[in-house]
mmCIF file of N, CA and C in Angstrom:
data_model
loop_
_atom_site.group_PDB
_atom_site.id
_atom_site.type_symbol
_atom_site.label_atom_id
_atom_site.label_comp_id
_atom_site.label_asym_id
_atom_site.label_seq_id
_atom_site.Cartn_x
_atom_site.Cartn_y
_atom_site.Cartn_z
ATOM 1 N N UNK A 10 60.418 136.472 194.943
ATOM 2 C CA UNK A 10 59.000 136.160 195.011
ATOM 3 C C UNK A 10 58.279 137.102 195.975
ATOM 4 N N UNK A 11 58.913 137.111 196.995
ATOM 5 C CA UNK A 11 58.462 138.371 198.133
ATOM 6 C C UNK A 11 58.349 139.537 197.641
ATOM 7 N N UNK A 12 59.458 140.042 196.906
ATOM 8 C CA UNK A 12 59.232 141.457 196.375
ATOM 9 C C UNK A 12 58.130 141.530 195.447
ATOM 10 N N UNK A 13 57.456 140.559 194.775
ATOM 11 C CA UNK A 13 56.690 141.082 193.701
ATOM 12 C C UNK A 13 55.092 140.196 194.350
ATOM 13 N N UNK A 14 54.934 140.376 195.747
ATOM 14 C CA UNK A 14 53.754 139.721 196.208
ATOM 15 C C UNK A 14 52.782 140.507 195.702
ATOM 16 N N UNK A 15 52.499 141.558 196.209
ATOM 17 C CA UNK A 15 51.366 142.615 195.981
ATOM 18 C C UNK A 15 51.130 142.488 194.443
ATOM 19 N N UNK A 16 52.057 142.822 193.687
ATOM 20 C CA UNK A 16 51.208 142.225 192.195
ATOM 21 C C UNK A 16 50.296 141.081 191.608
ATOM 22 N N UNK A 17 51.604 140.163 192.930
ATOM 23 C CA UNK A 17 50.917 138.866 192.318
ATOM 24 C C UNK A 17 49.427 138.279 193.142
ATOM 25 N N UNK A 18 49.261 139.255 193.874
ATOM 26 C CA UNK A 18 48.213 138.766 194.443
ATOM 27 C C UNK A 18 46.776 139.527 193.687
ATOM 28 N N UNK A 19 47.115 141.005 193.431
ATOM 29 C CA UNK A 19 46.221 141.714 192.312
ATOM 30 C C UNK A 19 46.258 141.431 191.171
ATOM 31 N N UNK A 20 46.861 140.480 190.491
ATOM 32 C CA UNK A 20 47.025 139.801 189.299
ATOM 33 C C UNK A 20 46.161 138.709 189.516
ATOM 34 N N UNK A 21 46.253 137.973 190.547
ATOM 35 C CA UNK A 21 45.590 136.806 190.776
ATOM 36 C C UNK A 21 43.876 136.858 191.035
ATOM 37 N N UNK A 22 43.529 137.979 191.731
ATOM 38 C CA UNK A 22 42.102 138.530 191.805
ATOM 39 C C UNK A 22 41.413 138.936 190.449
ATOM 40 N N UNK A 23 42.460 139.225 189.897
ATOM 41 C CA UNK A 23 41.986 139.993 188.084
ATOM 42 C C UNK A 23 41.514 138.403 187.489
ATOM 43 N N UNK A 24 42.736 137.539 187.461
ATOM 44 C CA UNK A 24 41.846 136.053 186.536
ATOM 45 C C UNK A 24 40.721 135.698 187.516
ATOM 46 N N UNK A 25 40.295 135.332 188.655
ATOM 47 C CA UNK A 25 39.468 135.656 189.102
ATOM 48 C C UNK A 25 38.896 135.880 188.957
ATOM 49 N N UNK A 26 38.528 137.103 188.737
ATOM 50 C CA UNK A 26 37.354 138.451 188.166
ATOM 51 C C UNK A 26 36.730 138.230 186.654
ATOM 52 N N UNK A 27 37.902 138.026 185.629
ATOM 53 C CA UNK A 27 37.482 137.517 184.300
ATOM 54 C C UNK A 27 37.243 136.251 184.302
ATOM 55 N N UNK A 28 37.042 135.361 185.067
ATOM 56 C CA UNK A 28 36.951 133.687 184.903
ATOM 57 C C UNK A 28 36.134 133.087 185.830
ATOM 58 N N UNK A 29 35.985 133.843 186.662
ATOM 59 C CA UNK A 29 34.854 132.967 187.795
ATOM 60 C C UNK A 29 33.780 133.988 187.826
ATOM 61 N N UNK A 30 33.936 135.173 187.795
ATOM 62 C CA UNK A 30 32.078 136.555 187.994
ATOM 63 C C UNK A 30 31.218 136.179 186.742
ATOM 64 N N UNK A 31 32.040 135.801 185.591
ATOM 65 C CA UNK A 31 30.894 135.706 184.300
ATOM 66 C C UNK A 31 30.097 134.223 184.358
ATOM 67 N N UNK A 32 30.456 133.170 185.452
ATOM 68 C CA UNK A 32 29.989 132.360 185.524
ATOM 69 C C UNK A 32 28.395 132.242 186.607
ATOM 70 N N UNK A 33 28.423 133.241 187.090
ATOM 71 C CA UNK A 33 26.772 134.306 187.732
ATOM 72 C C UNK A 33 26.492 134.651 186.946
ATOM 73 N N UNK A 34 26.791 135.375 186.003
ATOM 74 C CA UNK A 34 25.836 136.018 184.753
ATOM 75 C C UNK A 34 25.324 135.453 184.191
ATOM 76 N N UNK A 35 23.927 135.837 184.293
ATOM 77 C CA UNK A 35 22.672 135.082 183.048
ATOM 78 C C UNK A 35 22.836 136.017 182.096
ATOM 79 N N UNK A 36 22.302 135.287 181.058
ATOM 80 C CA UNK A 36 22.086 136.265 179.673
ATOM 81 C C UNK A 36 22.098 136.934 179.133
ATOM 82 N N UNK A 37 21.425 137.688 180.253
ATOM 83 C CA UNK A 37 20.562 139.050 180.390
ATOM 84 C C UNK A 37 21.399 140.125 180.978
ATOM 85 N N UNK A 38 22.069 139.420 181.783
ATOM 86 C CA UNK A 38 22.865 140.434 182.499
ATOM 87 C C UNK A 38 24.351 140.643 181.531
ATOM 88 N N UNK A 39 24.539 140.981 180.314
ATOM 89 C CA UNK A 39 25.637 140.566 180.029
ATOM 90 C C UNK A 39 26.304 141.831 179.973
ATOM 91 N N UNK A 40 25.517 143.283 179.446
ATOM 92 C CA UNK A 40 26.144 144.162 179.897
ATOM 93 C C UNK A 40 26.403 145.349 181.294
ATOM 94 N N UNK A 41 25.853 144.667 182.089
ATOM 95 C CA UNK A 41 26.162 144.803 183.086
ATOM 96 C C UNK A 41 27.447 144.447 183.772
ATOM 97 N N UNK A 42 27.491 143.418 183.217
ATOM 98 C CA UNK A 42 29.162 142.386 183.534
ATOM 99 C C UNK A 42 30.119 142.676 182.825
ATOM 100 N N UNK A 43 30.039 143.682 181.556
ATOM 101 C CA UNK A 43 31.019 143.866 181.339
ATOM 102 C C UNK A 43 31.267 145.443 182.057
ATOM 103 N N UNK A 44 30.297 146.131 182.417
ATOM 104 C CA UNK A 44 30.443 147.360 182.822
ATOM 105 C C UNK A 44 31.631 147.126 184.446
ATOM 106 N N UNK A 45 31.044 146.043 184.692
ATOM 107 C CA UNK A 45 31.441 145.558 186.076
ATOM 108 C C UNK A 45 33.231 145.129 185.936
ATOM 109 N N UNK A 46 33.555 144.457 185.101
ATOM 110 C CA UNK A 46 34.343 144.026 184.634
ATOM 111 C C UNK A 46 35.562 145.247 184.024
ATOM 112 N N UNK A 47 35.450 146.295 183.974
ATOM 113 C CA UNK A 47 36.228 147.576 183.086
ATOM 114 C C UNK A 47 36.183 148.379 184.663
ATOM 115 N N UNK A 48 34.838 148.306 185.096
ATOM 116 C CA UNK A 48 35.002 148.884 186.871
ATOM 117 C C UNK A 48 36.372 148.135 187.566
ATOM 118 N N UNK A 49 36.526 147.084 187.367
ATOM 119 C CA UNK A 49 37.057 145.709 188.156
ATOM 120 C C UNK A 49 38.792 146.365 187.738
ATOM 121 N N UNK A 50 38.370 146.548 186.758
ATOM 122 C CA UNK A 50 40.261 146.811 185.633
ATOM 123 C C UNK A 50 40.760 147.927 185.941
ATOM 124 N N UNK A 51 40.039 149.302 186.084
ATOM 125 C CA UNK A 51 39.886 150.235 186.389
ATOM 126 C C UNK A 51 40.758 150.176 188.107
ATOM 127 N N UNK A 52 39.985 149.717 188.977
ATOM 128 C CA UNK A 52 40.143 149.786 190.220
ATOM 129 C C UNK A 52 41.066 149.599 190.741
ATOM 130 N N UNK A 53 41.493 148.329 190.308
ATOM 131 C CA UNK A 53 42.834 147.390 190.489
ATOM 132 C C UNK A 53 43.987 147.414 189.807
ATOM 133 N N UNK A 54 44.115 148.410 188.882
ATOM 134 C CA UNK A 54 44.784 149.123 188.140
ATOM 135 C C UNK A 54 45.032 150.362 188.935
ATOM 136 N N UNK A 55 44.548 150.766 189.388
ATOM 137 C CA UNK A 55 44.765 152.090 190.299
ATOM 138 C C UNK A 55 45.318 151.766 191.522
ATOM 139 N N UNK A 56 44.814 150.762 192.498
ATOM 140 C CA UNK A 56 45.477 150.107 193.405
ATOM 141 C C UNK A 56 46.991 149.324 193.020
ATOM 142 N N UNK A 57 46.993 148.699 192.009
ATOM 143 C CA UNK A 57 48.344 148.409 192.132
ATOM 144 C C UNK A 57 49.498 149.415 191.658
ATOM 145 N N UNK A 58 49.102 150.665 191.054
ATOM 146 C CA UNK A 58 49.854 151.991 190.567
ATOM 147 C C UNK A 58 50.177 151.944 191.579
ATOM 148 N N UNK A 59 48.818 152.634 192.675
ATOM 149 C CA UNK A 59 49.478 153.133 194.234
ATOM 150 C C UNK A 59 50.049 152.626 194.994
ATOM 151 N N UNK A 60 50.465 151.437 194.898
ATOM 152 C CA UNK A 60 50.838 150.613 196.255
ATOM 153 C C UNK A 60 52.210 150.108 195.768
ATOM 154 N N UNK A 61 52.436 150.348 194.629
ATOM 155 C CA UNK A 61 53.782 148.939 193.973
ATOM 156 C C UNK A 61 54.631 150.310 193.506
ATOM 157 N N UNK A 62 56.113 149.999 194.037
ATOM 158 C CA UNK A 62 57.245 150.733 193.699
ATOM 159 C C UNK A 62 57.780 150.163 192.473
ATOM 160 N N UNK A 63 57.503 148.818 192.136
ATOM 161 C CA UNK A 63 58.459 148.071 191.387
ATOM 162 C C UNK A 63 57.873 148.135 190.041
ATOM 163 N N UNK A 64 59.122 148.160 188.678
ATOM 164 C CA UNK A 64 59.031 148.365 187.753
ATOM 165 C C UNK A 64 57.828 147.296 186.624
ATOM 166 N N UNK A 65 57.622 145.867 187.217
ATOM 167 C CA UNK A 65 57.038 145.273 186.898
ATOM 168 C C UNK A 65 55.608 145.304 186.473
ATOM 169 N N UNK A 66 55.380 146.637 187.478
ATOM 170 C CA UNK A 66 53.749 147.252 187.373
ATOM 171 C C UNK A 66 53.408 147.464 186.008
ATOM 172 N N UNK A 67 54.223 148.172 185.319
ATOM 173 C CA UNK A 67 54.120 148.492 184.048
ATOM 174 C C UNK A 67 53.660 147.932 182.899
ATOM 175 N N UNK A 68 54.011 146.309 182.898
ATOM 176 C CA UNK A 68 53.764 145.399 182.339
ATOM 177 C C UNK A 68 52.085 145.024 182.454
ATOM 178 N N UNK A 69 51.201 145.397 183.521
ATOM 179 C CA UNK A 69 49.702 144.910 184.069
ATOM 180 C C UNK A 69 49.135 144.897 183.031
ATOM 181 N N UNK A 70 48.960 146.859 181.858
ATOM 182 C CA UNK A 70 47.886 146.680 181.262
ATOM 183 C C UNK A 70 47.591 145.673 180.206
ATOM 184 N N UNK A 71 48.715 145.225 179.304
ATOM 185 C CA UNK A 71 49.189 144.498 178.724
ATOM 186 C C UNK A 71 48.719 143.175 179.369
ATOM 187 N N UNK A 72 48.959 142.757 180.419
ATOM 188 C CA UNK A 72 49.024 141.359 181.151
ATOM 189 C C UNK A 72 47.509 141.059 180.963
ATOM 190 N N UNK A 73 46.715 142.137 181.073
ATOM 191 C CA UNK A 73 45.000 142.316 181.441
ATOM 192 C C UNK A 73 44.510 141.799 180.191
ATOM 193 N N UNK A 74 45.617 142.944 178.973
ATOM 194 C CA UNK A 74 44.314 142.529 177.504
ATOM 195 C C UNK A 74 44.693 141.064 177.506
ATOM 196 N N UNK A 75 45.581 140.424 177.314
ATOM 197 C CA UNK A 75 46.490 139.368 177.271
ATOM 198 C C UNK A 75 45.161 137.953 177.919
ATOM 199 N N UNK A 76 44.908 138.654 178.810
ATOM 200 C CA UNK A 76 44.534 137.499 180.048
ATOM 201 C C UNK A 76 43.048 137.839 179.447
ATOM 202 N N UNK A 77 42.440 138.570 179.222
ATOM 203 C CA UNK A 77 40.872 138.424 178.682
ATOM 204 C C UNK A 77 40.947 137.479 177.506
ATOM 205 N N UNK A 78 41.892 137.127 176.888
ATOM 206 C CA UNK A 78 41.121 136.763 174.995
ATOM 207 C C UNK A 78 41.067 135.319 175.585
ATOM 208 N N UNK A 79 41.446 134.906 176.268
ATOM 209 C CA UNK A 79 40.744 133.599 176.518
ATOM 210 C C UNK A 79 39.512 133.261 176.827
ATOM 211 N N UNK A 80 38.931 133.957 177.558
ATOM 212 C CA UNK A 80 37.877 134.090 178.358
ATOM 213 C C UNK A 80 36.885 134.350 177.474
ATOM 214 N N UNK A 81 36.878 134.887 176.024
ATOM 215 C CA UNK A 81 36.650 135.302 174.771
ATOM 216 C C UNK A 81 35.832 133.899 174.003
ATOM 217 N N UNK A 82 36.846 132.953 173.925
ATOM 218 C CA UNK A 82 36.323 131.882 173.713
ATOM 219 C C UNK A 82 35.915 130.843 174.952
ATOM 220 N N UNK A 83 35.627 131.070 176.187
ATOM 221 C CA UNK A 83 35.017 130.182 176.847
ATOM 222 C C UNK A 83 33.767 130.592 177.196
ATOM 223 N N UNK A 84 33.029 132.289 177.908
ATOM 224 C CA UNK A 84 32.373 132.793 178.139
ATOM 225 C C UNK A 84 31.225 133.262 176.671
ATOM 226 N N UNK A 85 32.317 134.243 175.790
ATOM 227 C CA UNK A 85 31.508 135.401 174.541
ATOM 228 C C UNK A 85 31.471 135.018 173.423
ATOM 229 N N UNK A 86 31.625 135.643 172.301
ATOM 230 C CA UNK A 86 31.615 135.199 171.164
ATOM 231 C C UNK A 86 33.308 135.775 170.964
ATOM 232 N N UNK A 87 33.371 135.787 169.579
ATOM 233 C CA UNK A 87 34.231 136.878 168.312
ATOM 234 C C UNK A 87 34.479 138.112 168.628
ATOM 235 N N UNK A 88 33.335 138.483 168.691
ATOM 236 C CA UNK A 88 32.460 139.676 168.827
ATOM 237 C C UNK A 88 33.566 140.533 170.374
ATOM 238 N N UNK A 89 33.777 139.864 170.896
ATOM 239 C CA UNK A 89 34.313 140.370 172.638
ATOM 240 C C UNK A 89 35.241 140.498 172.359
ATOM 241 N N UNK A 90 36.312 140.212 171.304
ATOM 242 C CA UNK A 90 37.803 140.421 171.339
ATOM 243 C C UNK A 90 37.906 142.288 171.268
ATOM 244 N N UNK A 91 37.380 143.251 171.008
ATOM 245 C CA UNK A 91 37.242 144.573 171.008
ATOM 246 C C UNK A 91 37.354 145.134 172.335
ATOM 247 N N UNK A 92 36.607 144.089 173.601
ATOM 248 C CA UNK A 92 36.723 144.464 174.956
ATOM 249 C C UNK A 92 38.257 144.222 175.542
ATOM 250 N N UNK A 93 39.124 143.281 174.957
ATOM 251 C CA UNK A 93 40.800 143.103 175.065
ATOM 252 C C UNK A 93 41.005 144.811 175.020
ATOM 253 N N UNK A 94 40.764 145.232 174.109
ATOM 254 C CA UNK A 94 41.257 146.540 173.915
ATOM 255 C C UNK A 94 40.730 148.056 174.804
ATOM 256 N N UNK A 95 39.649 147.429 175.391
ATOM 257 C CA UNK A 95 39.257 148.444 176.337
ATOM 258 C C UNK A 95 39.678 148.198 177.501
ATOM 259 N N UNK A 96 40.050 147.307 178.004
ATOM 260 C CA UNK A 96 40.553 146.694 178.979
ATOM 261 C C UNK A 96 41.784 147.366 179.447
ATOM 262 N N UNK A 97 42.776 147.167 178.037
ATOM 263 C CA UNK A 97 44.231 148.079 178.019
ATOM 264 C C UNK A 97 43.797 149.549 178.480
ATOM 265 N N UNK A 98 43.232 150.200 177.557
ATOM 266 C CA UNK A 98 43.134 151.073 177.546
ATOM 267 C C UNK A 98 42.835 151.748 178.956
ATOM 268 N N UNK A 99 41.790 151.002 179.523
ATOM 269 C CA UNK A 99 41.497 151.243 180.955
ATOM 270 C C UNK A 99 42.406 151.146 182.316
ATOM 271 N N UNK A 100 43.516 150.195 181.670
ATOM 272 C CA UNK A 100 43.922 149.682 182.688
ATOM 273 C C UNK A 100 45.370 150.261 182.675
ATOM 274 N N UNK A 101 45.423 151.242 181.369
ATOM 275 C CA UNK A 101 46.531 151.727 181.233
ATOM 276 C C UNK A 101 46.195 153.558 181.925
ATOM 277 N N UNK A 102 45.220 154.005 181.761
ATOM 278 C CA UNK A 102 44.592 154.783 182.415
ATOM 279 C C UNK A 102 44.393 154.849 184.077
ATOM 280 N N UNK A 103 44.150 153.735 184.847
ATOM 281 C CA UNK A 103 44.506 153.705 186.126
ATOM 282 C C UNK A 103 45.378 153.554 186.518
ATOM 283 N N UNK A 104 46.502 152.373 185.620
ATOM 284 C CA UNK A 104 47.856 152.967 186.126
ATOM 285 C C UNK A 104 48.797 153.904 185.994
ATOM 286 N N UNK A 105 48.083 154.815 185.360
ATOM 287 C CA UNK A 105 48.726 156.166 185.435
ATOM 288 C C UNK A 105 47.776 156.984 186.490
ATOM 289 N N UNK A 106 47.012 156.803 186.659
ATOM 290 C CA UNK A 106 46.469 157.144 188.088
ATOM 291 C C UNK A 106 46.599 157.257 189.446
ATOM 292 N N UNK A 107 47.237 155.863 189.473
ATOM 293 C CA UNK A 107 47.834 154.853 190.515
ATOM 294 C C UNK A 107 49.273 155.078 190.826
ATOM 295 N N UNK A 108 49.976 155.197 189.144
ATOM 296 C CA UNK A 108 51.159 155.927 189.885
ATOM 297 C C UNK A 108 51.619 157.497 190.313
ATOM 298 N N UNK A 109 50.755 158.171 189.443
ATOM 299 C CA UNK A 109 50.368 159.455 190.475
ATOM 300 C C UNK A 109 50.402 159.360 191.592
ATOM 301 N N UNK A 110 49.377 158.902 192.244
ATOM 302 C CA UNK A 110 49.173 158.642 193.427
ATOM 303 C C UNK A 110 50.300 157.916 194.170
ATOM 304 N N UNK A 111 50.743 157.280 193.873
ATOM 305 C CA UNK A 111 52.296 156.212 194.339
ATOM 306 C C UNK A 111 53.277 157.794 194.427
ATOM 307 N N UNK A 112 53.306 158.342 193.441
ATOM 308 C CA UNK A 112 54.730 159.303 193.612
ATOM 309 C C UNK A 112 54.197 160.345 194.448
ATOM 310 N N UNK A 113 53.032 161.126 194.379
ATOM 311 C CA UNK A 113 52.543 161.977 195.200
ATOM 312 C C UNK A 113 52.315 161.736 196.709
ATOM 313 N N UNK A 114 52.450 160.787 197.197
ATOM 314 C CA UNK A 114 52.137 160.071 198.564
ATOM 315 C C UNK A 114 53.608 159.994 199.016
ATOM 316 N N UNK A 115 54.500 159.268 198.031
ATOM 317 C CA UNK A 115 56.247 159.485 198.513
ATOM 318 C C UNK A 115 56.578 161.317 198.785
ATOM 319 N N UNK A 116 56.103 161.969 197.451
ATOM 320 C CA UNK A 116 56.608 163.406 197.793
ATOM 321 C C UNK A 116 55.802 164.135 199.151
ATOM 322 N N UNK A 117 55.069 163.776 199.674
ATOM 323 C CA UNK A 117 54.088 164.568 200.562
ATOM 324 C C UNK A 117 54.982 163.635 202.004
ATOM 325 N N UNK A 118 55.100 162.672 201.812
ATOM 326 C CA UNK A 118 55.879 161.792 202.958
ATOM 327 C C UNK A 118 57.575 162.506 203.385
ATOM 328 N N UNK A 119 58.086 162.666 202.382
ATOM 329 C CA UNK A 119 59.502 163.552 202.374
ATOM 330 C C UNK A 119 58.960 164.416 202.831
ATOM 331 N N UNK A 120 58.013 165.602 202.576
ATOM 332 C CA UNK A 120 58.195 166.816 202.593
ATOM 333 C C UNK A 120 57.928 167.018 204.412
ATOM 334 N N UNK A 121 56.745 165.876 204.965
ATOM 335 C CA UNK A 121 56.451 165.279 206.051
ATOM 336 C C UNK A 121 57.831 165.255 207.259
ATOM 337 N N UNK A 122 58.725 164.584 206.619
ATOM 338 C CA UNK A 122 59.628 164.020 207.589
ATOM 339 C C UNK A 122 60.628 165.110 207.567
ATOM 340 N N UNK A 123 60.887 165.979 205.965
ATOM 341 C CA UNK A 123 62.074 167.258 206.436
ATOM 342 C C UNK A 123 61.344 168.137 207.207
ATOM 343 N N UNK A 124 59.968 168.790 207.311
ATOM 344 C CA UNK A 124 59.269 169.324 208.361
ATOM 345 C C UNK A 124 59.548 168.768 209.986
ATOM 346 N N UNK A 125 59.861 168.089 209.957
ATOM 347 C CA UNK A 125 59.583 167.489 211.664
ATOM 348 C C UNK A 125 61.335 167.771 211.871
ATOM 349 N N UNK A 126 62.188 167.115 210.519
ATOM 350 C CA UNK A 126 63.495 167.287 211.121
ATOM 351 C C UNK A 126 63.676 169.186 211.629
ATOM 352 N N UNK A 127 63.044 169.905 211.224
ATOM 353 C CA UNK A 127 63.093 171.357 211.683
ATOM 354 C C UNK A 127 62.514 171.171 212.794
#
């Protein structure tokens, strides 16, 4: 359970994010919220690339489209199941971002510590 905190805590901010922010949105604001919402997937998708060693990460973007189609029928119409798919897409995009950043931060850290051992 310890080892897989950091996911589960950026997993837990994501339902969050899709289940409690659209409940501020008026009407009017609807594409705004979703712009906000792909920002949201985007971000936290990149943060958990960078920060998580563990193989489980992999599984997120998937977890994301997964975790919107509900929200589909409580919040949108029909019509929103298309945003499931941007979602992935996005979220499969930051975590390849994220783990860039995860492996590039380990290689710059090695290269860090054989420097000093000289």
């Amino acid at each position: 359970m310890k080892k897989y905190l950091k996911e589960i805590i950026i997993f837990t901010l994501q339902v969050l994010i899709f289940y409690i922010l659209p409940l501020f949105a008026g009407p009017t604001d609807i594409m705004g919220l979703v712009l906000l919402l792909i920002f949201s997937v985007f971000l936290s998708s990149v943060l958990l690339g960078a920060i998580s060693g563990n193989i489980v990460k992999y599984f997120y973007p998937l977890a994301v489209a997964i975790l919107f189609i509900p929200s589909v029928f409580i919040y949108y119409n029909s019509s929103a199941f298309v945003h499931s798919l941007w979602y992935f897409v996005v979220s499969v995009t930051g975590m390849t971002l994220g783990t860039g950043i995860y492996y590039l931060s380990r290689l710059f850290i090695k290269l860090v510590s054989k420097e000093k051992e000289l």
